[in-house]
Amino acid sequence: MPTSPATSPQASPQASPQASPTVPDAAACSCGPTRRQLLRGTGAAAGAIAGAGVLAACAEQKPTPQEAAASASAAGAGTVVVALADVPVGGAVAAKVGGQDVLVTQPTQGEVHAFSAICTHAGCTVAPGEGELLCPCHQSRYALTDAAVLGGPAPEPLPSIQVEVSGDDVVLA
């Protein structure tokens, strides 16, 4: 008995999927989000969680200016900070002591000072500038002699670290 193509149990190769009763129309389905939508949402959520974790880790590792100065000072008296010849007269040089960023200044020949290099405004790393100390983030400026705020949004001076000249070196006092 011959069958017509419309009633055949095997669909013709030209039959469209919308005509098949086993494949529902996605637009007509109101059963919730599609698998693709769920995967996109899961990926976005995972990215947000990972990003928050990275930001939290960065925030936890950042010491305050006072903590950085105390940590540098804890390296102990006599610890060499920098060679005196490396500190320009009327300027400053960046160094590390006890894992902390510090600035050593020499406003006049033989007069040395050291300060935490952590800006008191937003925690950025302060760098030597032209006759002053300069924060590159928001342009806070500090004096070479006592790290007093010369300008910018910094609310207070950089914490000092006690140093002295010993032979050819600047050392912790």
Coordinates of C-alpha atoms in Angstrom, one line a residue:
M1 CA 0.0 0.0 0.0
P2 CA 1.6 3.3 -1.1
T3 CA 1.9 6.1 1.4
S4 CA 2.0 9.7 0.8
P5 CA 5.1 11.7 1.8
A6 CA 3.1 13.7 4.3
T7 CA 2.0 10.7 6.3
S8 CA 5.2 8.6 6.0
P9 CA 6.9 7.7 9.3
Q10 CA 10.2 8.7 7.8
A11 CA 10.4 12.4 7.1
S12 CA 11.7 13.5 3.7
P13 CA 15.2 15.2 3.7
Q14 CA 13.5 18.4 2.7
A15 CA 11.1 18.5 5.7
S16 CA 11.8 21.4 8.0
P17 CA 12.5 20.9 11.7
Q18 CA 9.7 23.2 12.7
A19 CA 7.2 20.7 11.2
S20 CA 8.5 17.9 13.3
P21 CA 6.5 17.3 16.4
T22 CA 9.6 16.2 18.4
V23 CA 11.5 19.5 18.0
P24 CA 9.8 22.3 19.9
D25 CA 10.0 25.8 18.6
A26 CA 12.5 27.7 20.9
A27 CA 10.4 30.9 20.7
A28 CA 7.3 29.1 21.8
C29 CA 9.0 27.4 24.8
S30 CA 8.3 29.1 28.1
C31 CA 10.0 26.5 30.2
G32 CA 12.9 28.8 31.4
P33 CA 16.4 29.8 30.3
T34 CA 18.1 27.9 27.6
R35 CA 21.3 25.9 28.2
R36 CA 23.3 28.6 26.4
Q37 CA 21.8 31.3 28.6
L38 CA 22.7 29.3 31.7
L39 CA 26.3 28.7 30.5
R40 CA 26.7 32.4 29.8
G41 CA 25.4 33.4 33.2
T42 CA 27.6 30.8 34.9
G43 CA 30.6 32.1 33.1
A44 CA 29.9 35.7 34.0
A45 CA 29.3 34.8 37.6
A46 CA 32.6 32.9 37.7
G47 CA 34.4 35.8 36.2
A48 CA 33.0 38.2 38.7
I49 CA 33.9 36.0 41.6
A50 CA 37.5 35.5 40.3
G51 CA 37.8 39.3 39.8
A52 CA 36.6 40.0 43.3
G53 CA 39.1 37.5 44.6
V54 CA 42.0 39.2 42.8
L55 CA 40.9 42.6 44.0
A56 CA 40.6 41.3 47.6
A57 CA 44.1 39.7 47.4
C58 CA 45.6 43.0 46.2
A59 CA 43.9 45.0 48.8
E60 CA 45.1 42.7 51.6
Q61 CA 48.8 43.0 50.6
K62 CA 48.9 46.8 50.7
P63 CA 50.4 48.1 53.9
T64 CA 49.6 51.6 55.2
P65 CA 52.4 54.1 55.0
Q66 CA 52.9 53.8 58.8
E67 CA 53.1 49.9 58.6
A68 CA 55.5 50.1 55.7
A69 CA 57.8 52.5 57.6
A70 CA 57.7 50.3 60.7
S71 CA 58.4 47.2 58.6
A72 CA 61.4 48.9 57.0
S73 CA 62.7 50.0 60.4
A74 CA 62.4 46.5 61.7
A75 CA 65.2 45.4 59.4
G76 CA 67.4 46.6 62.2
A77 CA 70.0 49.3 63.0
G78 CA 73.0 49.2 60.7
T79 CA 71.1 47.8 57.8
V80 CA 72.4 49.4 54.6
V81 CA 69.7 51.3 52.8
V82 CA 71.7 52.8 49.9
A83 CA 75.2 54.0 49.1
L84 CA 75.5 57.7 50.0
A85 CA 77.0 58.4 46.5
D86 CA 73.7 57.2 44.9
V87 CA 71.6 59.9 46.6
P88 CA 71.8 63.1 44.7
V89 CA 72.3 66.3 46.6
G90 CA 69.0 68.2 46.4
G91 CA 67.2 65.1 45.4
A92 CA 66.2 61.6 46.3
V93 CA 66.5 57.9 45.4
A94 CA 64.1 55.0 45.7
A95 CA 65.3 51.9 47.6
K96 CA 63.9 48.8 49.3
V97 CA 64.4 47.9 52.9
G98 CA 62.8 44.9 54.6
G99 CA 60.8 44.4 51.5
Q100 CA 59.3 47.9 51.7
D101 CA 59.7 50.8 49.2
V102 CA 61.5 53.7 50.8
L103 CA 62.8 57.1 49.6
V104 CA 66.2 58.4 50.8
T105 CA 66.7 62.2 50.4
Q106 CA 69.7 64.4 50.6
P107 CA 68.5 68.0 50.7
T108 CA 72.0 69.3 51.4
Q109 CA 75.4 67.7 51.3
G110 CA 75.6 65.0 54.1
E111 CA 72.0 65.6 55.4
V112 CA 70.0 62.4 54.8
H113 CA 66.5 61.4 55.5
A114 CA 64.4 58.4 54.7
F115 CA 60.6 58.0 54.3
S116 CA 58.0 55.4 53.4
A117 CA 57.3 55.6 49.7
I118 CA 53.6 54.8 50.3
C119 CA 51.5 57.9 49.6
T120 CA 49.3 59.0 52.5
H121 CA 46.5 59.8 50.1
A122 CA 45.7 56.6 48.1
G123 CA 48.6 54.3 48.8
C124 CA 50.4 54.7 45.5
T125 CA 54.2 54.5 45.3
V126 CA 55.8 57.9 45.6
A127 CA 58.9 58.6 43.5
P128 CA 61.8 61.0 43.5
G129 CA 60.9 64.2 41.6
E130 CA 62.7 67.5 40.8
G131 CA 63.7 68.7 44.2
E132 CA 60.7 67.0 45.8
L133 CA 59.0 63.7 46.2
L134 CA 56.1 63.1 43.8
C135 CA 53.1 60.7 43.8
P136 CA 52.3 59.9 40.2
C137 CA 48.7 58.9 40.9
H138 CA 47.2 62.2 42.1
Q139 CA 50.2 64.5 42.0
S140 CA 50.7 64.8 45.8
R141 CA 54.1 66.5 46.4
Y142 CA 56.3 66.1 49.5
A143 CA 59.3 68.0 50.8
L144 CA 62.8 66.4 50.8
T145 CA 63.6 67.4 54.4
D146 CA 60.6 66.2 56.3
A147 CA 58.2 64.8 53.7
A148 CA 55.7 67.6 54.5
V149 CA 52.9 67.9 52.0
L150 CA 53.7 70.6 49.5
G151 CA 50.6 70.1 47.4
G152 CA 47.9 67.7 46.2
P153 CA 45.4 65.6 48.0
A154 CA 47.7 63.9 50.5
P155 CA 46.4 64.5 54.0
E156 CA 49.7 64.1 55.9
P157 CA 53.5 63.8 55.5
L158 CA 55.1 60.5 54.6
P159 CA 56.2 58.6 57.7
S160 CA 59.9 58.9 58.4
I161 CA 62.4 56.1 58.9
Q162 CA 65.5 56.9 61.0
V163 CA 68.7 56.7 59.1
E164 CA 72.3 58.0 59.4
V165 CA 75.5 58.1 57.4
S166 CA 77.9 55.3 58.2
G167 CA 81.1 55.4 56.1
D168 CA 80.0 55.5 52.5
D169 CA 76.4 54.2 53.2
V170 CA 73.1 55.4 54.5
V171 CA 72.0 52.9 57.1
L172 CA 69.1 52.4 59.5
A173 CA 69.7 54.1 62.8

